[in-house]
PDB file of C-alpha atoms in Angstrom:
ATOM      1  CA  UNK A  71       0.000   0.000   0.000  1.00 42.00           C
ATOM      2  CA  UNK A  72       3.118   2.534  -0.373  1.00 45.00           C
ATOM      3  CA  UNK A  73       1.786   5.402  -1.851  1.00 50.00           C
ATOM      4  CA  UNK A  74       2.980   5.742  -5.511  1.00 51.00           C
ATOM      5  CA  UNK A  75       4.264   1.894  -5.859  1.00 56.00           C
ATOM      6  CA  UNK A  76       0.819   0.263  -6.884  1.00 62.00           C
ATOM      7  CA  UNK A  77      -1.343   1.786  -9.652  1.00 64.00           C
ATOM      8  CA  UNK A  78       0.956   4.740 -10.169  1.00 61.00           C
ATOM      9  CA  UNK A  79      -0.640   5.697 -13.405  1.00 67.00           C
ATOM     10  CA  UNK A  80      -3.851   4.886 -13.150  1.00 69.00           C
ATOM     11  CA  UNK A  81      -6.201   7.508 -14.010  1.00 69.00           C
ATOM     12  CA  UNK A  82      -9.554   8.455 -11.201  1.00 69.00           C
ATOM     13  CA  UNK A  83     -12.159  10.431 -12.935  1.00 70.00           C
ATOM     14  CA  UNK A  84     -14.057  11.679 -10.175  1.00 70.00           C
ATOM     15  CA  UNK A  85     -11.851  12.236  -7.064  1.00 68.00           C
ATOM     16  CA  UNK A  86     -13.094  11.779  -3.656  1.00 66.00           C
ATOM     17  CA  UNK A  87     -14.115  15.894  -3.107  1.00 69.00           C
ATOM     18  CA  UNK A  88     -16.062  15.456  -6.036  1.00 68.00           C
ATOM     19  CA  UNK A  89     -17.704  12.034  -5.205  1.00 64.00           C
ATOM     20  CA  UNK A  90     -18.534  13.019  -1.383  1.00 64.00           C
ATOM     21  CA  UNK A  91     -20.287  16.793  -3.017  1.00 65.00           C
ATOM     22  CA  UNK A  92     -23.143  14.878  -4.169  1.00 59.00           C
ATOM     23  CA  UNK A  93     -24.042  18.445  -5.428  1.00 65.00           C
ATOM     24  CA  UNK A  94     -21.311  17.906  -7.988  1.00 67.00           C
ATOM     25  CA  UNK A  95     -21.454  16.041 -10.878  1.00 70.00           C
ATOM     26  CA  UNK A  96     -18.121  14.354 -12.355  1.00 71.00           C
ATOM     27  CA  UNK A  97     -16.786  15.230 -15.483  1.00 71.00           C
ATOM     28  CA  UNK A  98     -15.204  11.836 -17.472  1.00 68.00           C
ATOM     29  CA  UNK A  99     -12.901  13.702 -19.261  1.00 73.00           C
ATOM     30  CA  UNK A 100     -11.128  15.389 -16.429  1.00 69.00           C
ATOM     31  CA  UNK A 101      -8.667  12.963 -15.231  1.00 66.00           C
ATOM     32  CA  UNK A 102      -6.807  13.019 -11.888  1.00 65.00           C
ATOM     33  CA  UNK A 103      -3.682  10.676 -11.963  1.00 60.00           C
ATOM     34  CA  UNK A 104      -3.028   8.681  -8.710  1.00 61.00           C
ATOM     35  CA  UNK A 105      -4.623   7.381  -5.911  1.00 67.00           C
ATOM     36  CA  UNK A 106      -5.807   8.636  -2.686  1.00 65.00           C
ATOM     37  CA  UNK A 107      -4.392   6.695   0.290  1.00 70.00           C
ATOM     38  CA  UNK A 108      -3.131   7.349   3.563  1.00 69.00           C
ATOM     39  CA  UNK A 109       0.145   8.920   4.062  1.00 70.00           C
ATOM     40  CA  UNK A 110       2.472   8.077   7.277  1.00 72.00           C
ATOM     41  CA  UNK A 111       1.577  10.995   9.096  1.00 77.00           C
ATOM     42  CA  UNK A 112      -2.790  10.540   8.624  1.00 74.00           C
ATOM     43  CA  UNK A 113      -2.008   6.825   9.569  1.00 73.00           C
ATOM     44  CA  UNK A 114      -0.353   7.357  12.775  1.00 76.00           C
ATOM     45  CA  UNK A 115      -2.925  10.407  13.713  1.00 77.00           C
ATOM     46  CA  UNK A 116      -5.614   7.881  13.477  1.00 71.00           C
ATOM     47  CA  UNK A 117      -3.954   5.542  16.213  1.00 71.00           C
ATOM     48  CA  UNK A 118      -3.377   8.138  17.889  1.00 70.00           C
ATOM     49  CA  UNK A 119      -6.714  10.450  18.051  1.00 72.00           C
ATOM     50  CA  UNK A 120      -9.105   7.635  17.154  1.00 70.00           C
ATOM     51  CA  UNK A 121      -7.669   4.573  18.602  1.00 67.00           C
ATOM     52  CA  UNK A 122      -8.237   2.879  15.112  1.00 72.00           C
ATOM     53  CA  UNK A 123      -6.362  -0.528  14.916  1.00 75.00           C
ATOM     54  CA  UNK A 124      -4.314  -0.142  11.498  1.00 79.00           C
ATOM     55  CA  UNK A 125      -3.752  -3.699  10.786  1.00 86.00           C
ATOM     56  CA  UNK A 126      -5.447  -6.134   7.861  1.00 91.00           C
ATOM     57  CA  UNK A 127      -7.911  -8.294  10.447  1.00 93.00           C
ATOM     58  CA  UNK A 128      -6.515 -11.615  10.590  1.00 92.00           C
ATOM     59  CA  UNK A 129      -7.428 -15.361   9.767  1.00 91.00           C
ATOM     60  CA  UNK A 130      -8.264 -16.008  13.807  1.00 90.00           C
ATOM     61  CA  UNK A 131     -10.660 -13.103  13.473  1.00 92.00           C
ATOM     62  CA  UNK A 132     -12.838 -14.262  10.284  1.00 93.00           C
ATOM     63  CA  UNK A 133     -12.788 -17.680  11.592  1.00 91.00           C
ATOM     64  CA  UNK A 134     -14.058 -16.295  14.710  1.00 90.00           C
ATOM     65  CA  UNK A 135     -17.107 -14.827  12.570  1.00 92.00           C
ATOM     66  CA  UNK A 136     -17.838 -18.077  10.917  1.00 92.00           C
ATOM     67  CA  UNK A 137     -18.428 -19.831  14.446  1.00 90.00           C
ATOM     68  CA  UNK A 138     -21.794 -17.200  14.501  1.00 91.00           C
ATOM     69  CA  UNK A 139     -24.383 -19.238  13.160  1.00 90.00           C
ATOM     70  CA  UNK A 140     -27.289 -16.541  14.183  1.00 91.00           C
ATOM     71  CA  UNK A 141     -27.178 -14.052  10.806  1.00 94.00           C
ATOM     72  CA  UNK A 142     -28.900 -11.178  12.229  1.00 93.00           C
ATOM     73  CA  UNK A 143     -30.203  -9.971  15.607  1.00 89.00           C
ATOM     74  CA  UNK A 144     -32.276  -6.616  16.649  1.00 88.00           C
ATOM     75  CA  UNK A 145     -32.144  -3.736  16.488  1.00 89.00           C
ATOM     76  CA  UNK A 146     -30.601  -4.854  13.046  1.00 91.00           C
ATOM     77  CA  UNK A 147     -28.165  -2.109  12.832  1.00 90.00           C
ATOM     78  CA  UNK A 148     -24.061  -1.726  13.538  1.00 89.00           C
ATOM     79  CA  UNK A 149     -25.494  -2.002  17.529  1.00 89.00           C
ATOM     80  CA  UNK A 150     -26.495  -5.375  17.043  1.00 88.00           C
ATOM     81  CA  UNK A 151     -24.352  -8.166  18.876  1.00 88.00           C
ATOM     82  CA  UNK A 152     -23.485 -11.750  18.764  1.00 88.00           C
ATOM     83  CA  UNK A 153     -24.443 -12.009  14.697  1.00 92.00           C
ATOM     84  CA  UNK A 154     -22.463 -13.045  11.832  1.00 94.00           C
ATOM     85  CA  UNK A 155     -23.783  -9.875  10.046  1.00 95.00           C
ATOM     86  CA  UNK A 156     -22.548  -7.330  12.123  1.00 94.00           C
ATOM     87  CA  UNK A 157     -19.217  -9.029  13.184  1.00 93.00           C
ATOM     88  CA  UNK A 158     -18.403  -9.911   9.269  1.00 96.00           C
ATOM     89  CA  UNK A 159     -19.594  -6.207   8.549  1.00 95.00           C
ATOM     90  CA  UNK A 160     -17.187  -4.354  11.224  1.00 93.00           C
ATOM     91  CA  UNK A 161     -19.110  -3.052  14.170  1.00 91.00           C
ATOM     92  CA  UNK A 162     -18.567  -6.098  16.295  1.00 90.00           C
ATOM     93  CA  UNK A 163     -15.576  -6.615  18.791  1.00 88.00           C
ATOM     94  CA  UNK A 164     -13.804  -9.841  17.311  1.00 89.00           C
ATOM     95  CA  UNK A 165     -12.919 -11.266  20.696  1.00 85.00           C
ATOM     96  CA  UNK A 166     -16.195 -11.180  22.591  1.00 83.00           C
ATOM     97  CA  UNK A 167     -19.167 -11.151  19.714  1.00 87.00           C
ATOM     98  CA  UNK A 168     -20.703  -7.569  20.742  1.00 82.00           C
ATOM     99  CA  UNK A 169     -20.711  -4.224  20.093  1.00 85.00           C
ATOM    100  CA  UNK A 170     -18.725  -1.798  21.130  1.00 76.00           C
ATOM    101  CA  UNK A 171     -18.000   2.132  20.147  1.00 76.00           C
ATOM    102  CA  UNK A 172     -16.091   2.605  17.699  1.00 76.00           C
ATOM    103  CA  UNK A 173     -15.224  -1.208  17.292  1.00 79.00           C
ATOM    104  CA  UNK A 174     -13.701  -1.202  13.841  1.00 86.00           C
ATOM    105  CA  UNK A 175     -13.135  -4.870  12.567  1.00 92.00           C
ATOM    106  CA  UNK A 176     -13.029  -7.333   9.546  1.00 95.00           C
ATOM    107  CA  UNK A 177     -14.811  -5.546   6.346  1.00 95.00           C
ATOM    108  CA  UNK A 178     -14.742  -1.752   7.635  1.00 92.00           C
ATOM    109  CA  UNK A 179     -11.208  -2.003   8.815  1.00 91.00           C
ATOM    110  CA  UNK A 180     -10.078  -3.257   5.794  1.00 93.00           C
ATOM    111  CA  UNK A 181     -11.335   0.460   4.296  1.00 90.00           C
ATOM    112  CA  UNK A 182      -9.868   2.313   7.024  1.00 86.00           C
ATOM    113  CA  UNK A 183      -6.372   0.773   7.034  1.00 86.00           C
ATOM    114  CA  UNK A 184      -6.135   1.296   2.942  1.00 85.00           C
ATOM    115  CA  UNK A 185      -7.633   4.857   3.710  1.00 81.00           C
ATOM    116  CA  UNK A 186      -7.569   7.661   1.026  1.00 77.00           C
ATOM    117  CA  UNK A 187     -10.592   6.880  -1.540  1.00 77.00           C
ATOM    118  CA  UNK A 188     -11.288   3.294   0.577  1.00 84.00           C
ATOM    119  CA  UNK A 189     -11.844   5.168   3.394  1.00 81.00           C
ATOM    120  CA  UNK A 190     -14.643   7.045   2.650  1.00 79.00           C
ATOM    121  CA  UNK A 191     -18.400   5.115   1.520  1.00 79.00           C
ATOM    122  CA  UNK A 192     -19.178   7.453  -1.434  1.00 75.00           C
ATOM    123  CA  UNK A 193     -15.869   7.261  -2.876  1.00 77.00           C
ATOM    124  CA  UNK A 194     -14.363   3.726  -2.225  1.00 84.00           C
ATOM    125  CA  UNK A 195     -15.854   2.111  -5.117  1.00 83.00           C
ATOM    126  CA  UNK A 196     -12.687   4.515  -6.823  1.00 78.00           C
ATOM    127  CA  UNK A 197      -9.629   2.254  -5.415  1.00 83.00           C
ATOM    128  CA  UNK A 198      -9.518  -0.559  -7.934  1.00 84.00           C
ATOM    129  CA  UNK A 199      -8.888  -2.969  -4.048  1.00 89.00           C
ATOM    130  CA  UNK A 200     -12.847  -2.561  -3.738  1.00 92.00           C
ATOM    131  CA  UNK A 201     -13.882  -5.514  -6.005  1.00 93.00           C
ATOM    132  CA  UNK A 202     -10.862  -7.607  -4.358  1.00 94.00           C
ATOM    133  CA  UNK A 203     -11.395  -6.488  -1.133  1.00 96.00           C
ATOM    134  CA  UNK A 204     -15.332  -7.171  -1.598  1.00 96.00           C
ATOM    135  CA  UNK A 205     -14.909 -10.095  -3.617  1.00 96.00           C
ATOM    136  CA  UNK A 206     -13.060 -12.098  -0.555  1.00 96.00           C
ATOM    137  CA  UNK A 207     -16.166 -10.858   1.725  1.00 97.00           C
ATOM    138  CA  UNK A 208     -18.487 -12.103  -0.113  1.00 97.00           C
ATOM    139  CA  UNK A 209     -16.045 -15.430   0.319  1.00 97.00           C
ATOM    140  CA  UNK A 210     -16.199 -15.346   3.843  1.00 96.00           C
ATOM    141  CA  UNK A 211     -20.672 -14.988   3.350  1.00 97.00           C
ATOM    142  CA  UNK A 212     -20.555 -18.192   1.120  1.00 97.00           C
ATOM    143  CA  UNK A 213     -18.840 -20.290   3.491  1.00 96.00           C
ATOM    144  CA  UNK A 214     -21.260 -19.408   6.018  1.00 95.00           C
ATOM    145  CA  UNK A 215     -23.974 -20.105   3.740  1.00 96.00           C
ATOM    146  CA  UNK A 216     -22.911 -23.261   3.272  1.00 95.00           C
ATOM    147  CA  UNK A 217     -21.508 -24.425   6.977  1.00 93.00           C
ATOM    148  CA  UNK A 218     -24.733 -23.241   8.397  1.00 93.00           C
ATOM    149  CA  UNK A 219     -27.440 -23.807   5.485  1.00 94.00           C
ATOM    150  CA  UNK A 220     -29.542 -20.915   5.962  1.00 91.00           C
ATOM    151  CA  UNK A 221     -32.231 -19.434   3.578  1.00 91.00           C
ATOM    152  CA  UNK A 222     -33.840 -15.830   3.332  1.00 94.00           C
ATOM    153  CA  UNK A 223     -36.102 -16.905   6.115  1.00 92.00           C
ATOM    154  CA  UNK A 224     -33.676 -15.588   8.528  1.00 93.00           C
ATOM    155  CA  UNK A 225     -34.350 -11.408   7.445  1.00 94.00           C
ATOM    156  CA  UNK A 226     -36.151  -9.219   9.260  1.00 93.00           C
ATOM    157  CA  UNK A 227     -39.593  -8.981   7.580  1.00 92.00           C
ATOM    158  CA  UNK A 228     -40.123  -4.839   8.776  1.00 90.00           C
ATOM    159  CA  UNK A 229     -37.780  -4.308  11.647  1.00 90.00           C
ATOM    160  CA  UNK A 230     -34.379  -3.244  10.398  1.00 91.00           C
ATOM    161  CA  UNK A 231     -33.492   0.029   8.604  1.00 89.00           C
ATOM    162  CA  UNK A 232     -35.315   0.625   5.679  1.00 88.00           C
ATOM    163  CA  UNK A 233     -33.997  -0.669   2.497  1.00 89.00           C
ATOM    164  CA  UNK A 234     -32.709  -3.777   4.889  1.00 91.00           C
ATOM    165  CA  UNK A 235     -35.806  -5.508   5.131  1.00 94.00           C
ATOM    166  CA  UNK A 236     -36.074  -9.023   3.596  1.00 94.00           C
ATOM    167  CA  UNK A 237     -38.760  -7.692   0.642  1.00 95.00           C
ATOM    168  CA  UNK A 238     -37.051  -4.496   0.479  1.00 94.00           C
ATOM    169  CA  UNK A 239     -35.122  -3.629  -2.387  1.00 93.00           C
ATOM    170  CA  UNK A 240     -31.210  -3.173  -3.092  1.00 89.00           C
ATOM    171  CA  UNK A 241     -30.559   0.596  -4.495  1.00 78.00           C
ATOM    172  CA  UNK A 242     -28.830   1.743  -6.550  1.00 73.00           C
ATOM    173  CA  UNK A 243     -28.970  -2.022  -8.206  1.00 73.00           C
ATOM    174  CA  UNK A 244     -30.104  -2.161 -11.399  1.00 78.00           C
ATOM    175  CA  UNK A 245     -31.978  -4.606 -12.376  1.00 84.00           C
ATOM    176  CA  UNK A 246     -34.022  -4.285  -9.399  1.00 89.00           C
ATOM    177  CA  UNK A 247     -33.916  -7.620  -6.538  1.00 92.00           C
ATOM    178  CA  UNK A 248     -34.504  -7.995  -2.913  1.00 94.00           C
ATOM    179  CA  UNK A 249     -32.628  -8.766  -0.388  1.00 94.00           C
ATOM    180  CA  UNK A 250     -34.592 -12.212  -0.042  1.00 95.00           C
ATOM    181  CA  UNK A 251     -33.546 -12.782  -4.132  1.00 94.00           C
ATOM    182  CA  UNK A 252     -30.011 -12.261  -3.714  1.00 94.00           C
ATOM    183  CA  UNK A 253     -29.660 -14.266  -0.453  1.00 96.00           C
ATOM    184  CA  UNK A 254     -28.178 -17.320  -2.076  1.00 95.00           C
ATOM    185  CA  UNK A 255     -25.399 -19.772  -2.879  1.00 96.00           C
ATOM    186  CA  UNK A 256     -22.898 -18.284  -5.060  1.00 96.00           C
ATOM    187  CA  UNK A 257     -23.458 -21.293  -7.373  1.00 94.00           C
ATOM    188  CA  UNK A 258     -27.152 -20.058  -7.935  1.00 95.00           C
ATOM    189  CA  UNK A 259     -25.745 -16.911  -9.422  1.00 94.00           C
ATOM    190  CA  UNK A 260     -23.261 -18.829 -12.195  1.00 95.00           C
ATOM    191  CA  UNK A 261     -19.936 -18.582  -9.704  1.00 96.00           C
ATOM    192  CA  UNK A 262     -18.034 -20.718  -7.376  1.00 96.00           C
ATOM    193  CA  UNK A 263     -15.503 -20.920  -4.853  1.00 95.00           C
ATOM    194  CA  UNK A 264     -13.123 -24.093  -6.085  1.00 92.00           C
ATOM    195  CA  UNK A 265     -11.213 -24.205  -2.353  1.00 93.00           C
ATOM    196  CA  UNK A 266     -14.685 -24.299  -0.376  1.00 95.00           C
ATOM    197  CA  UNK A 267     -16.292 -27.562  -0.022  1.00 95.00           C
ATOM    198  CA  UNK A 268     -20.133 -28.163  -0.229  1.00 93.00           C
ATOM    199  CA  UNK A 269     -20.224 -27.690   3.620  1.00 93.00           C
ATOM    200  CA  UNK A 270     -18.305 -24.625   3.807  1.00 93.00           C
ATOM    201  CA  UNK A 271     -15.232 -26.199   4.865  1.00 92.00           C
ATOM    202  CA  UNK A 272     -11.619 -24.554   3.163  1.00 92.00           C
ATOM    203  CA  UNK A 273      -7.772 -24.819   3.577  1.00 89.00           C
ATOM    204  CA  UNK A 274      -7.956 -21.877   5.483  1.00 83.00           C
ATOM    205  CA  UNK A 275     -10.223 -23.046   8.300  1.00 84.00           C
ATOM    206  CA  UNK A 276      -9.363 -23.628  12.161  1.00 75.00           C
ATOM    207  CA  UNK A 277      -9.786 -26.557  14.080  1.00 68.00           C
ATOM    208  CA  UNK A 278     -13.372 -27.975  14.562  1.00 65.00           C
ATOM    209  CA  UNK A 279     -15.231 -25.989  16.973  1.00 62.00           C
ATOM    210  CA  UNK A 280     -18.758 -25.446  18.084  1.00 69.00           C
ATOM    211  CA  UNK A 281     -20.833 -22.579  17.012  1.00 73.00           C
ATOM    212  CA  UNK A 282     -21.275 -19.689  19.547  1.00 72.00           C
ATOM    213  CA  UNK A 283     -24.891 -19.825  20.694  1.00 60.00           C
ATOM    214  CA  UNK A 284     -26.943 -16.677  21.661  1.00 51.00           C
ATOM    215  CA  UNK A 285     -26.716 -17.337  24.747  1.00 50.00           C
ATOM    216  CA  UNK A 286     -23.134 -17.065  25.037  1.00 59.00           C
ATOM    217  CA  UNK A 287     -23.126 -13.167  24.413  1.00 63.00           C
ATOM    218  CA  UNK A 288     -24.632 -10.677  26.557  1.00 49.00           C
ATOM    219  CA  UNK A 289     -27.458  -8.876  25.586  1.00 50.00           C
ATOM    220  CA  UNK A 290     -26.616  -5.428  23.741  1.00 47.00           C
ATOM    221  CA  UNK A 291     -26.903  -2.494  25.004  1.00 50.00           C
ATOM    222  CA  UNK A 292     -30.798   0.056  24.397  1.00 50.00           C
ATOM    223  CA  UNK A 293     -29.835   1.959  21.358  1.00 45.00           C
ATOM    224  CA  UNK A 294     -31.674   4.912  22.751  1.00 47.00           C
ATOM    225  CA  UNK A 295     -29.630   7.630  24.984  1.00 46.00           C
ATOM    226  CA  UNK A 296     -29.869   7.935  28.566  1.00 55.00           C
ATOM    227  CA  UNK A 297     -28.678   6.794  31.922  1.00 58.00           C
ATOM    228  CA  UNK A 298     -29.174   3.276  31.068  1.00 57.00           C
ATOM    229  CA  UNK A 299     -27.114   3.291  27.827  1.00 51.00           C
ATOM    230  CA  UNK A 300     -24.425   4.872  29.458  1.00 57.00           C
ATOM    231  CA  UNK A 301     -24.081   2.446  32.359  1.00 61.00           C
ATOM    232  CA  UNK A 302     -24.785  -0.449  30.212  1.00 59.00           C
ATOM    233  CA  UNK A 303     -21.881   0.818  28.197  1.00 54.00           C
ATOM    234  CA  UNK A 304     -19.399   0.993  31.149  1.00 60.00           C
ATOM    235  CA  UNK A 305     -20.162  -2.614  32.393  1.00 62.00           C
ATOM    236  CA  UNK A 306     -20.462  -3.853  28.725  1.00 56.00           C
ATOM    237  CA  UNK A 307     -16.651  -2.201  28.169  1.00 56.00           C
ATOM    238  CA  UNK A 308     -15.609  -3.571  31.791  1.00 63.00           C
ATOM    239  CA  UNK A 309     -16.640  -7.688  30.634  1.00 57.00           C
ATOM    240  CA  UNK A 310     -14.766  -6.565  27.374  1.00 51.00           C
ATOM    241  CA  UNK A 311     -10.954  -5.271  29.189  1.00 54.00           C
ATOM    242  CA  UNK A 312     -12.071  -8.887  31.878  1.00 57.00           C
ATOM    243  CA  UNK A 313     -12.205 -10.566  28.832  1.00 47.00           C
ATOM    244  CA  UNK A 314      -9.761  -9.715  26.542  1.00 46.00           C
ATOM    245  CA  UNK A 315      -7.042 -10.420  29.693  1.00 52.00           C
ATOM    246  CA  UNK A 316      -8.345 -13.588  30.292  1.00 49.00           C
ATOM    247  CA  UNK A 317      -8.071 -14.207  26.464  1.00 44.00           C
ATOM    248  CA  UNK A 318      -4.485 -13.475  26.495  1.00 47.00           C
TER     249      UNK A 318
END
């Protein structure tokens, strides 16, 4: 990721001022050369200030994901716990299963530690890592698929965010599908994975173990404000630090 070493002269077309002004509209024809990404300096300031972790996530921690066999949980959000879909997303502490503040892990980290263009929603789709980087996510979705079997039954029929829903539709798709639609095998689509077995099983795997249950994780914290979500915070980030030591 050295700035300047990879993709030197590739050209981006709308840079990522232009792409986050949604007032803006980019012009094809006026070319940028080179690549947003972090330098040094930004990288260290967002240790530093942010307490961002600015390392790729690692094999333990995906693995980790995969032993989640519940996909989704209320409120059906990033401050949902103990759910493959929020822990393979990045809002879930890859340790303990729950959510934390600013708990920055598998997909989203991957964007943060690239930075520049990656770092940013509007604009990441500009790095030409995004299909890789989404292509090996979608990976780590398929083998769950297939360890744990699960159909479209397991969306929320009206509870999460809207446009989340299991009817709802995908924007800015075109052709138009659902969420329920696209919630398949990889092979229904005309693609496989050659190193993943019909079970979900890879090279790559750990040891056998048993899936974390729900009742293994404690229950998240009310996403509305108040005295409650504050102390449920401090005692949720005291079992995290209790732990995380005991982990080590």
């Amino acid at each position: 990721m050295v700035k300047g070493k990879y993709f030197k002269d590739w050209y981006v077309i709308c840079t990522r001022d232009q792409t986050n002004d949604l007032t803006i509209m980019c012009n094809p024809t006026d070319k940028q050369r080179g690549l947003e990404r972090f330098t040094r300096k930004e990288r260290d300031e967002k240790v530093k200030n942010q307490g961002y972790i600015m390392t790729f996530p690692t094999k333990k921690e995906v693995n980790f994901a995969l032993r989640f066999e519940t996909f989704d949980l209320p409120p059906y959000n990033k401050e949902s716990s103990c759910n493959f879909r929020n822990i393979l997303e990045g809002a879930v502490n890859t340790k303990t299963g729950y959510r934390l503040p600013n708990a920055h892990t598998l997909h989203n980290r991957v964007h943060i530690v690239i930075g520049g263009a990656m770092g940013d929603v509007p604009s990441a789709s500009n790095d030409p890592i995004f299909p890789l980087h989404h292509s090996f996510v979608d990976r780590i979705y398929e083998k769950w698929l297939r360890k744990y079997n699960k159909h479209a039954s397991v969306l929320s029929l009206y509870d999460a965010p809207i446009g989340h829903n299991k009817d709802d539709v995908i924007v800015p798709l075109f052709p138009v599908y659902t969420h329920q639609q696209m919630f398949k095998k990889s092979f229904e689509f005309g693609y496989d994975y050659e190193d993943i077995d019909e079970n979900g099983k890879s090279p790559d795997d750990e040891d056998p173990v048993k899936p974390i249950s729900l009742g293994q994780c404690p229950v998240p914290c009310p996403v509305s404000a108040g005295p409650g979500m504050q102390i449920c915070s401090w005692l949720m980030a005291l079992m995290l630090v209790c732990e995380i030591v005991l982990a080590d």
